[in-house]
GROMACS .gro file of C-alpha atoms in nm:
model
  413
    1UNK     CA    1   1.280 -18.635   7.680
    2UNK     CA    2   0.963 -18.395   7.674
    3UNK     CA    3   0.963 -18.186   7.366
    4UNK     CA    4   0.896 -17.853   7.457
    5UNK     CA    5   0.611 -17.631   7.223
    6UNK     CA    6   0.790 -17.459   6.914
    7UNK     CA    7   0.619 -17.162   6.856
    8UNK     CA    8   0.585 -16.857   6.587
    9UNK     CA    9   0.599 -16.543   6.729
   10UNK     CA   10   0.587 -16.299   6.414
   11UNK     CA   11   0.743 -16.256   6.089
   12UNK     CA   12   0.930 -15.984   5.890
   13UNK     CA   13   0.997 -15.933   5.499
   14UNK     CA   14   1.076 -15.688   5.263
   15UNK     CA   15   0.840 -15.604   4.983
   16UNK     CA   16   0.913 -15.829   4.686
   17UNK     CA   17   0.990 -15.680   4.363
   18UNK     CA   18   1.004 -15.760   4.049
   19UNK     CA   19   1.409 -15.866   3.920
   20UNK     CA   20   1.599 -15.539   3.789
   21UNK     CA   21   1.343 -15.342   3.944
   22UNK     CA   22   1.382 -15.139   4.305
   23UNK     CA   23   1.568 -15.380   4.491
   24UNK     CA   24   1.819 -15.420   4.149
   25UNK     CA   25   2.135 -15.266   4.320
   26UNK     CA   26   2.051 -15.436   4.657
   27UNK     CA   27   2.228 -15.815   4.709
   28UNK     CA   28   2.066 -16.130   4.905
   29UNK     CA   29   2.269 -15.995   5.214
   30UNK     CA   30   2.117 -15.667   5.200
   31UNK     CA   31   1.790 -15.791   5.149
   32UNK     CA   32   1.825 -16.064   5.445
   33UNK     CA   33   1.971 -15.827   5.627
   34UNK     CA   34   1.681 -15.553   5.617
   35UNK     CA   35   1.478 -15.855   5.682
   36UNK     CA   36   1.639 -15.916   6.012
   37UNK     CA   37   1.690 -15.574   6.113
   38UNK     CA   38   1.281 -15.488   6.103
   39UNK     CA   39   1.239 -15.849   6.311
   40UNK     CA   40   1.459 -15.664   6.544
   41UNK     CA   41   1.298 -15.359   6.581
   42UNK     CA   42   0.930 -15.454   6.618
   43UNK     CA   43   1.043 -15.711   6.875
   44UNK     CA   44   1.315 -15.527   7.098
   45UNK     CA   45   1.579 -15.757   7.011
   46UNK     CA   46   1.821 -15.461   6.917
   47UNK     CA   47   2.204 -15.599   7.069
   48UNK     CA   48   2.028 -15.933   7.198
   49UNK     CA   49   2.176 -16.239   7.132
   50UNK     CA   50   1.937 -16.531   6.996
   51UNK     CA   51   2.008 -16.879   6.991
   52UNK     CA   52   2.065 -16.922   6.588
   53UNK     CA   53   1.920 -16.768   6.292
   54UNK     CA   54   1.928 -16.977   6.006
   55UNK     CA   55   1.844 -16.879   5.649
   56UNK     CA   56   1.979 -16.933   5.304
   57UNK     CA   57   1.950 -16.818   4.911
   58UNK     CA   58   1.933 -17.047   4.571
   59UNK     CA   59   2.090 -16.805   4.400
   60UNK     CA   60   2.428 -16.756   4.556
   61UNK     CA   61   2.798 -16.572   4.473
   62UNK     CA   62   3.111 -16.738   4.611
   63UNK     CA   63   3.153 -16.442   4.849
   64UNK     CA   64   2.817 -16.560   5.030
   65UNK     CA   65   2.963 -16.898   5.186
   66UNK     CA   66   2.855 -16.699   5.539
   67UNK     CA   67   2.588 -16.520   5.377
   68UNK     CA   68   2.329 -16.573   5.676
   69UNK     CA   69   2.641 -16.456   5.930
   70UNK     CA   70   2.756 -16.174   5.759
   71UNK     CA   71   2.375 -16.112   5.740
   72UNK     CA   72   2.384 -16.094   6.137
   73UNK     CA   73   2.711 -15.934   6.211
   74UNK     CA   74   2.528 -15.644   5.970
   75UNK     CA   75   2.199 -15.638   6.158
   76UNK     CA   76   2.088 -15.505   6.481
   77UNK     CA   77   2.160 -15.834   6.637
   78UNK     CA   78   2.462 -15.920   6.891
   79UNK     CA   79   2.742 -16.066   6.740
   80UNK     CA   80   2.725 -16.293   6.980
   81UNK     CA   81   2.472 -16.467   6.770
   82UNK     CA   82   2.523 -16.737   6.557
   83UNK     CA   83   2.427 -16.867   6.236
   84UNK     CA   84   2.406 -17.110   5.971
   85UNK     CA   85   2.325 -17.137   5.604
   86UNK     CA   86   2.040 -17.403   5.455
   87UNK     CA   87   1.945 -17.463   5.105
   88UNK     CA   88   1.667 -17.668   4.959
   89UNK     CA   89   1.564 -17.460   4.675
   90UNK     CA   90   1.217 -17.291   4.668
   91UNK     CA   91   1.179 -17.503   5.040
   92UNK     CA   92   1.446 -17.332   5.219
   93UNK     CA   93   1.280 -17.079   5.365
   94UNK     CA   94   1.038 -17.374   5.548
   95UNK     CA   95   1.303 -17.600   5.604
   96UNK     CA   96   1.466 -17.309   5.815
   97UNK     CA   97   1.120 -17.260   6.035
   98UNK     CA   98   1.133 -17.647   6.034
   99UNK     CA   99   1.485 -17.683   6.144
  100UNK     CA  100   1.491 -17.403   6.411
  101UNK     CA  101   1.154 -17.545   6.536
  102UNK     CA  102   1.312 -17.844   6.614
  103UNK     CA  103   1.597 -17.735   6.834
  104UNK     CA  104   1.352 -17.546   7.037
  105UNK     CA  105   1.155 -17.831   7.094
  106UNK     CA  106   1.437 -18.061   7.179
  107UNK     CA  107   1.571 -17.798   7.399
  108UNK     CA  108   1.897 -17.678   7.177
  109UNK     CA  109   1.734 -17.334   7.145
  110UNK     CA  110   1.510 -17.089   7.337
  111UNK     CA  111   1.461 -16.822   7.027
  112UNK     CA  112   1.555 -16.831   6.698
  113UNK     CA  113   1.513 -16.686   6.372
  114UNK     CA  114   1.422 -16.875   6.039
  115UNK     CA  115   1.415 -16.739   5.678
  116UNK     CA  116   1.574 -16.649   5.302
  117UNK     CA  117   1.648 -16.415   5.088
  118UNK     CA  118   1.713 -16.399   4.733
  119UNK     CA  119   1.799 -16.155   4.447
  120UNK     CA  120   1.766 -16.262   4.092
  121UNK     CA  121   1.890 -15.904   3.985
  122UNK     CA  122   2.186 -15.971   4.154
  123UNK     CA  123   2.197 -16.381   4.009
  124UNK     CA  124   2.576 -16.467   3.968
  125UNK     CA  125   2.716 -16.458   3.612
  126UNK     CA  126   2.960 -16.768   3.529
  127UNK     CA  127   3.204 -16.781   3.276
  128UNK     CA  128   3.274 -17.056   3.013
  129UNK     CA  129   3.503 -17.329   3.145
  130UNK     CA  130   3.821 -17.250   2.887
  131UNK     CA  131   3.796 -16.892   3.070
  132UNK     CA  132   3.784 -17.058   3.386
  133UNK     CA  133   4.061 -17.307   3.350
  134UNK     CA  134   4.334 -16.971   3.249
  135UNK     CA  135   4.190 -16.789   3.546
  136UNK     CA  136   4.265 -17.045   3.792
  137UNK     CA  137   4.619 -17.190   3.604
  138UNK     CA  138   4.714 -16.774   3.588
  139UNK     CA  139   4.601 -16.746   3.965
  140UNK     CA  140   4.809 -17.028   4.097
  141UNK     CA  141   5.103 -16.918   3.820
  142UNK     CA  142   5.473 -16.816   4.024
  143UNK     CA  143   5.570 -16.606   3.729
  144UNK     CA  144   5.473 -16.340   3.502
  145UNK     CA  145   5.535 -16.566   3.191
  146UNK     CA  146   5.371 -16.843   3.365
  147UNK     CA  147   5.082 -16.623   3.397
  148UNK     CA  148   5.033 -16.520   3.032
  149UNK     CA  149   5.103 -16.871   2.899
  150UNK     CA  150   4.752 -16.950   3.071
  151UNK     CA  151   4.584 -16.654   2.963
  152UNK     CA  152   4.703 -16.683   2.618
  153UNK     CA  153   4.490 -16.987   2.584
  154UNK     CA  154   4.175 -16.818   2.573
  155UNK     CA  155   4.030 -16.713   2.266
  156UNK     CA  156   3.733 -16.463   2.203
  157UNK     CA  157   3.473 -16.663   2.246
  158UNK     CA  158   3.590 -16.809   2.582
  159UNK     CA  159   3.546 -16.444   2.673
  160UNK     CA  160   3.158 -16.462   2.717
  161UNK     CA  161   2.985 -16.538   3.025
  162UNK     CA  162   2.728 -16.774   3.058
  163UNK     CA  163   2.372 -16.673   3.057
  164UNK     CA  164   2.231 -16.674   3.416
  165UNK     CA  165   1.943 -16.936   3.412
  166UNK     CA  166   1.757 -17.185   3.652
  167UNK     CA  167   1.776 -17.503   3.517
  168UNK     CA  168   1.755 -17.874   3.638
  169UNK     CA  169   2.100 -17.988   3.558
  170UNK     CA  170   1.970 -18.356   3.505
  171UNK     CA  171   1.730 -18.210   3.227
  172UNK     CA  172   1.869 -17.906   3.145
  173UNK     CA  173   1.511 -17.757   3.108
  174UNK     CA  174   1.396 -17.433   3.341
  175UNK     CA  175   1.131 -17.451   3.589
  176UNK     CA  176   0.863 -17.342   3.379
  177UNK     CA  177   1.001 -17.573   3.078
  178UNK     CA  178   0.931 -17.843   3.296
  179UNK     CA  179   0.601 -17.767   3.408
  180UNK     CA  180   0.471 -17.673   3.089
  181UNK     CA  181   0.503 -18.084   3.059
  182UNK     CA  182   0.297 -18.127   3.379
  183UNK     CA  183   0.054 -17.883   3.245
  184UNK     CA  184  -0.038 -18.101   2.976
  185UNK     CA  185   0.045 -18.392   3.118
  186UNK     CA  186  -0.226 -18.331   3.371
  187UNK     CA  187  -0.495 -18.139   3.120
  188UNK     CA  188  -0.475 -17.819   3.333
  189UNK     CA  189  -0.702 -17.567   3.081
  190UNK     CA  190  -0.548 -17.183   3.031
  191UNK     CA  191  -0.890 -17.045   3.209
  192UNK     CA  192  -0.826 -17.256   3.524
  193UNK     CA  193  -0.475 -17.094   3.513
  194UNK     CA  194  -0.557 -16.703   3.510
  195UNK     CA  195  -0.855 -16.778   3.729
  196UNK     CA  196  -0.596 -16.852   3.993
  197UNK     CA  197  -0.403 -16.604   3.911
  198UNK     CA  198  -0.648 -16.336   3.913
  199UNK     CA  199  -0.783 -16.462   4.239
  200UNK     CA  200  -0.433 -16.464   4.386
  201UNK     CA  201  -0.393 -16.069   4.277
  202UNK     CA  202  -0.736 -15.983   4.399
  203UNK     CA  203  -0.682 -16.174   4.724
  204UNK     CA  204  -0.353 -16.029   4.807
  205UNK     CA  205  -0.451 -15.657   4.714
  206UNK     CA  206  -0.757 -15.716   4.951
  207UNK     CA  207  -0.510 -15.802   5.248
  208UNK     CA  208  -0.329 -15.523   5.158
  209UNK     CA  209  -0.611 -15.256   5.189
  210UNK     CA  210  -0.693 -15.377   5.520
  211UNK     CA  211  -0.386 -15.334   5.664
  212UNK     CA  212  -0.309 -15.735   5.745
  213UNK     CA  213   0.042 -15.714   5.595
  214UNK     CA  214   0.134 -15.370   5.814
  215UNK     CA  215   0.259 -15.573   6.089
  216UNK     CA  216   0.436 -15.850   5.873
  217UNK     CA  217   0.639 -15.631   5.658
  218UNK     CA  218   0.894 -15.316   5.658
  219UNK     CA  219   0.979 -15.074   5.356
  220UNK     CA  220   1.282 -15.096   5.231
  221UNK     CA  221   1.494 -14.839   4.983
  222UNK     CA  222   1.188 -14.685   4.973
  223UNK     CA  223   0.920 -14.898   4.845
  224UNK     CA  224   0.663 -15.031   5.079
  225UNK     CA  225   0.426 -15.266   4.896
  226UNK     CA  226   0.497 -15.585   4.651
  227UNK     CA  227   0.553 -15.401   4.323
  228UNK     CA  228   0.450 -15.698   4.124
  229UNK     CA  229   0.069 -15.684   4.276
  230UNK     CA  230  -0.148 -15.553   4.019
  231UNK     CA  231  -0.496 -15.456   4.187
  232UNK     CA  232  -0.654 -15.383   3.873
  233UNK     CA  233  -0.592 -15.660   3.607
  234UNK     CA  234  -0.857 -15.831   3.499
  235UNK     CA  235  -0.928 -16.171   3.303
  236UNK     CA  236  -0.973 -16.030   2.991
  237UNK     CA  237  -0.588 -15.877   3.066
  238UNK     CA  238  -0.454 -16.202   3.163
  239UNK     CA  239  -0.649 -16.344   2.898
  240UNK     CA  240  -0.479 -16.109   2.603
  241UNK     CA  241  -0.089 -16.231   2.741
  242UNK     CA  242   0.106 -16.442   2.504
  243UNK     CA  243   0.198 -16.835   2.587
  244UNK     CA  244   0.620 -16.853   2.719
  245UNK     CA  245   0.597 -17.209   2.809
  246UNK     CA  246   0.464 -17.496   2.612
  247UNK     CA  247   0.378 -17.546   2.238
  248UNK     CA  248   0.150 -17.553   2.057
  249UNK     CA  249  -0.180 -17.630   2.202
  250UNK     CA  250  -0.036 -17.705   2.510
  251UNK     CA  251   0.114 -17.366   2.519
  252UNK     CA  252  -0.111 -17.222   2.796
  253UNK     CA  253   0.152 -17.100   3.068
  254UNK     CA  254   0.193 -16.666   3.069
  255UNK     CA  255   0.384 -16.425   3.281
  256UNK     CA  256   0.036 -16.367   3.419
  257UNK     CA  257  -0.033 -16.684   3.560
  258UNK     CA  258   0.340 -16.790   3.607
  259UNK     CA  259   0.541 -16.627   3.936
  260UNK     CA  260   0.791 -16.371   3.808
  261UNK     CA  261   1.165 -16.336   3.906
  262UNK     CA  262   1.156 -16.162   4.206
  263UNK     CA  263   1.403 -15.998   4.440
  264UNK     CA  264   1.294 -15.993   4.832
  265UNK     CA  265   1.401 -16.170   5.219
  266UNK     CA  266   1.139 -16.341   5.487
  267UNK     CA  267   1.219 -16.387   5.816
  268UNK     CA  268   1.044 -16.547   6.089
  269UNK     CA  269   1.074 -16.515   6.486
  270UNK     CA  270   1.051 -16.851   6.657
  271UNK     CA  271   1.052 -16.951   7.043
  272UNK     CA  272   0.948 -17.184   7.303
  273UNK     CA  273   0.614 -17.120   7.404
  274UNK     CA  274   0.696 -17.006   7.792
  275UNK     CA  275   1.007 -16.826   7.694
  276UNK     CA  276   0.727 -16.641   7.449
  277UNK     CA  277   0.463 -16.592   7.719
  278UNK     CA  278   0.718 -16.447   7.983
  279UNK     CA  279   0.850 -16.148   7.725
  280UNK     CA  280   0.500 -16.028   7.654
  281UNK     CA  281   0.497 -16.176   7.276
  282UNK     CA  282   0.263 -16.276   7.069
  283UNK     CA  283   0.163 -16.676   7.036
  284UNK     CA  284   0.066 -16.666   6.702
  285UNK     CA  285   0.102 -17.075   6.613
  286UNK     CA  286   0.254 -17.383   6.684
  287UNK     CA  287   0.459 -17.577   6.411
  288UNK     CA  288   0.274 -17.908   6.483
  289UNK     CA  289   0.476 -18.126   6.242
  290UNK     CA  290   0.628 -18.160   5.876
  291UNK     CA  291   0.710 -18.356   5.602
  292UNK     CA  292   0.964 -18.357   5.330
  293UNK     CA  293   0.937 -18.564   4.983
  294UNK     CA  294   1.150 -18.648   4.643
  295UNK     CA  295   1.023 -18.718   4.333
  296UNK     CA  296   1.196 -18.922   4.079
  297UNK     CA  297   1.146 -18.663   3.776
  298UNK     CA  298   1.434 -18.744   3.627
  299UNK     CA  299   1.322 -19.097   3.446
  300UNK     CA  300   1.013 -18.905   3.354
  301UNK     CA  301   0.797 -19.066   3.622
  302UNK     CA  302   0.743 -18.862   3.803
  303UNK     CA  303   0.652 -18.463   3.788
  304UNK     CA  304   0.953 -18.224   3.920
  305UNK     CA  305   0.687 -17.982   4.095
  306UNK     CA  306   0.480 -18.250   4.238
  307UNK     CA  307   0.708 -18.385   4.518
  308UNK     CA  308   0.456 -18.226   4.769
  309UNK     CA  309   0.184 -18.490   4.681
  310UNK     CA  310   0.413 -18.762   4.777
  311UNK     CA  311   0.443 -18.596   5.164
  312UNK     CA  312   0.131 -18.473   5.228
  313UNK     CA  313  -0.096 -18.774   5.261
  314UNK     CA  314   0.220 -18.906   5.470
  315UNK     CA  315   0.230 -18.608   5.671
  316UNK     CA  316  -0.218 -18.577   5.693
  317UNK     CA  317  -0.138 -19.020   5.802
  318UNK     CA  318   0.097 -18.991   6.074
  319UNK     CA  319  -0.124 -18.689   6.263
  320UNK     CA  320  -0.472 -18.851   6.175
  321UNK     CA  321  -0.592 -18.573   5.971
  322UNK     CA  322  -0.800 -18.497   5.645
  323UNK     CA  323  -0.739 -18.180   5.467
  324UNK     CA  324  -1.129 -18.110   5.578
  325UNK     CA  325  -0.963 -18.075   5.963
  326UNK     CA  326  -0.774 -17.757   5.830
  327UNK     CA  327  -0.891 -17.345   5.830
  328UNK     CA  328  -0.651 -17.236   5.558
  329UNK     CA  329  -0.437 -17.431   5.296
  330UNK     CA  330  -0.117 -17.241   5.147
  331UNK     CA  331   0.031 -17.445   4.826
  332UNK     CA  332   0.279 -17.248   4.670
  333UNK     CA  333   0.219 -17.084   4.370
  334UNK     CA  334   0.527 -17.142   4.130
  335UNK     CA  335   0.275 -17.127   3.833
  336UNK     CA  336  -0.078 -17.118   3.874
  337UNK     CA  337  -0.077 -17.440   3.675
  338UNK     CA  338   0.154 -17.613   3.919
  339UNK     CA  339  -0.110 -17.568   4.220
  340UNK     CA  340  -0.421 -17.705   3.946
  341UNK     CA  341  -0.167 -17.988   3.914
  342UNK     CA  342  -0.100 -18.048   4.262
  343UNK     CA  343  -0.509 -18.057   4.306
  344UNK     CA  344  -0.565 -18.339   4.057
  345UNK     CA  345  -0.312 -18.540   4.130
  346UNK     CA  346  -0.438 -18.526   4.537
  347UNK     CA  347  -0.780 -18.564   4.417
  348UNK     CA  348  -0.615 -18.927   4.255
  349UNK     CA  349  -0.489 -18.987   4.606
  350UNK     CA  350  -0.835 -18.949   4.797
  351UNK     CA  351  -0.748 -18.594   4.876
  352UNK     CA  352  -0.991 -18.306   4.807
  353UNK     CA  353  -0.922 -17.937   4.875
  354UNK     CA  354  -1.160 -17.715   4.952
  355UNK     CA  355  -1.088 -17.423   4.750
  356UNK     CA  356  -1.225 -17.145   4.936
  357UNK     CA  357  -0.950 -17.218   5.193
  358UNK     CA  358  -0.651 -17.192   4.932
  359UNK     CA  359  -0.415 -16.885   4.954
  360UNK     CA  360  -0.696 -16.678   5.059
  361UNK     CA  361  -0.432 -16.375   5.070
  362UNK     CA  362  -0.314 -16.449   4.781
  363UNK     CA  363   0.037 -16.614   4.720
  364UNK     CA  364   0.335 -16.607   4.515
  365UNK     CA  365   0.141 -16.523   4.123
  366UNK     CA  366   0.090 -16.207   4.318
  367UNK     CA  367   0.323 -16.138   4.562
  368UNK     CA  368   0.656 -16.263   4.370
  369UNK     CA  369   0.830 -16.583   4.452
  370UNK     CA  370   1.221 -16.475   4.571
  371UNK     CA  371   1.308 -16.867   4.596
  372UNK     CA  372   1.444 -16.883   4.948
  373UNK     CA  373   1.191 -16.625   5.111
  374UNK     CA  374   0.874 -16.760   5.017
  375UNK     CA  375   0.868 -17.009   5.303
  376UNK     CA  376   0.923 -16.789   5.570
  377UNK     CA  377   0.653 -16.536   5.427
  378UNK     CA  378   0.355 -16.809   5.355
  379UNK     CA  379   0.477 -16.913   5.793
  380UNK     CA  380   0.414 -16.628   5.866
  381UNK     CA  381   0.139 -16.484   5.666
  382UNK     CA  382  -0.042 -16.832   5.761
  383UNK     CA  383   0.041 -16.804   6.160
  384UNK     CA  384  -0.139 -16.446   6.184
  385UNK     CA  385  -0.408 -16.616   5.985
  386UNK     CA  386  -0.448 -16.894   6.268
  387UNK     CA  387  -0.424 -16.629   6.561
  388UNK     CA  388  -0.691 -16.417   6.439
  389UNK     CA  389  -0.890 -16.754   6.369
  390UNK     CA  390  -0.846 -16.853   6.726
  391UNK     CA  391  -0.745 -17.098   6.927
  392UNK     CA  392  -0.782 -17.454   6.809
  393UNK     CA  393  -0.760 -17.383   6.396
  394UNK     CA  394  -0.493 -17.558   6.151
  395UNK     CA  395  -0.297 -17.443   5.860
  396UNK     CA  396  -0.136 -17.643   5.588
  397UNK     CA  397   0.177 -17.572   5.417
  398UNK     CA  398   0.310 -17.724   5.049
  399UNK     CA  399   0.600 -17.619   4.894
  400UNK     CA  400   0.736 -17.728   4.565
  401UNK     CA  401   1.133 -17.649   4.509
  402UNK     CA  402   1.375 -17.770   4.258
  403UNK     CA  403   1.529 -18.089   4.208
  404UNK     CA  404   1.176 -18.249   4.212
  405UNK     CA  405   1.163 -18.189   4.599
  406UNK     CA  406   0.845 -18.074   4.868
  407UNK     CA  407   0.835 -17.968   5.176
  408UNK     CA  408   0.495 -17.955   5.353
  409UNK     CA  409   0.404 -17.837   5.774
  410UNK     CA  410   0.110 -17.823   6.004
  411UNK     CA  411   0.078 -17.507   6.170
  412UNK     CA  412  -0.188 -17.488   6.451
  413UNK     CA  413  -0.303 -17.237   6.676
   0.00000   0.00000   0.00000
């Protein structure tokens, strides 16, 4: 079988905000779906059907089993058009590009749209297991007396819900918990750390002012810019912020150089390259190849955000590349330090990165990091990137996502 050319004909997001901020009333479906609706629009896909559009969210209710179809049935989109869910953490909005990529190229799809959404405003609450246990005995009770004999099991303090929180279950720490270990594991120093992060804010405001993200993104309930962005902080500012992972010494993690929870949807528009060509689109890139990885965290072997080190010289090996073949580099940043950490333990591997290619507008410190959208934005932030580069010029994608995992992609134009 010949495997036809996958190819990335534009993205769409909303603005990403900062959790109980603008988007606070607005759920992963609305935000997906606003998502999809301005793919729609600025490609004339209004009551078209499309092969499959597959997206998905980490943090998910029960009632969003069908959260990418209901997603569709509420856009502009046929309903003709089907859909599927997909969920690896931080990686699902690549793994999406990566999955609807490959049904293009083996022939299963024409055009087809990838992404994630997420809302940690709207982050389900759960309630303590006694509470649980009535609800369900009470639900499946016949009679009334049934019913209170499970309800009058619960006492007061089975009455409180459980914190919302994004923990490994195997280690019950949070994400940041966890890397504050790799941050000193590693040696990564606090000025490295706000360096990037400043740089990150500086770089993203820049592509902002020149009008690179007007074409990439559409307002929604009335904002029309990230709202975490700050344009003017400085490293004396990020400087003056407070340790909230670590201790001690190795307390050198801030909100300023950490992502913060973030509410937002990415969406990307996929096709074969002649289907492309014939409606009049835009060939922005290619999605050459990819690479997924696990890293065993657990035992303490291995670090949980530095699966992406075990695919990419795997991924750089199979298509006979260095990192010096590549234009642009996006590693996600989950915490400035994770992305210092990621660097040093490449550089152990033979693996240098140039720096002046890194997230050169900017990445998630700055942007915000809604967990299942940030793959489908850095696609297709990076795919612009490669078209206005020209013909010829690579892009390299590393993800880190929960459950130690990595997802990495060549993107050429």
């Amino acid at each position: 079988m010949e495997l036809r050319n996958a190819v990335i004909v534009g993205g769409n997001r909303t603005p990403f905000t900062k959790a109980g901020g603008k988007f606070a009333n607005a759920s992963a479906q609305d935000l997906l779906t606003s998502a999809i609706d301005g793919l729609v629009a600025r490609y004339g896909l209004a009551g078209q059907t499309v092969n499959e559009v597959a997206a998905g969210a980490v943090l998910k209710h029960s009632r969003d089993f069908n959260l990418t179809r209901e997603a569709v049935l509420g856009s502009a989109l046929s309903a003709h058009t089907p859909a599927c869910d997909l969920a690896q953490a931080c990686g699902t909005g690549l793994e999406t590009v990566i999955y609807i990529s490959n049904k293009i190229r083996l022939g299963q799809a024409t055009v087809g749209i990838a992404g994630g959404a997420d809302s940690a405003s709207d982050a389900p609450v759960v309630v303590s297991e006694p509470m649980r246990d009535a609800m369900l005995k009470a639900s499946r009770a016949k009679t009334l007396p049934e019913k209170l004999k499970a309800i009058a099991k619960l006492r007061p303090a089975h009455l409180a819900p459980v914190p919302p929180a994004v923990v490994e279950p195997r280690t019950g720490l949070s994400m940041g918990e966890s890397q504050a270990l790799t941050t000193a594991k590693w040696d990564v120093p606090r000025e490295a750390q706000d360096e990037m992060a400043l740089a990150s804010h500086q770089n993203l405001a820049k592509a902002w002012d020149e009008g690179f993200f007007d074409d990439l993104v559409t307002p929604y309930l009335g904002v029309a810019k990230d709202t975490i962005l700050r344009p003017d902080t400085t490293a004396e500012k990020l400087a003056r912020l407070k340790p909230v992972f670590g201790r001690g010494e190795n307390a050198t993690m801030t909100a300023g150089n950490s992502t913060a929870l973030s509410d937002g949807a990415a969406v990307v528009l996929l096709a074969e390259e002649g289907h492309a060509r014939e409606q009049g689109w835009p060939v922005l890139a290619r999605l050459v190849d990819a690479q997924v990885a696990a890293a065993d965290y657990v035992t303490g072997k291995e670090d949980l955000l530095l699966a992406p080190t075990r695919a990419i010289p795997e991924l750089l090996e199979r298509n006979s590349l260095t990192m010096d073949d590549f234009d642009y580099i996006e590693i996600h940043e989950a915490f400035a330090a994770t992305v210092l950490a990621t660097l040093k333990a490449l550089e152990e591997k033979g693996i240098t990165v140039d720096r002046s290619k890194l997230n050169v507008h900017g990445s998630s410190l700055a942007a915000g990091h809604p967990f299942a959208a940030t793959g489908a934005r850095i696609v297709a932030s990076l795919a612009k990137l490669l078209s206005q580069k020209g013909p010829g010029s690579r892009g390299f994608i590393s993800i880190c996502a929960a459950g130690g995992q990595g997802v990495t992609a060549i993107l050429e134009a």
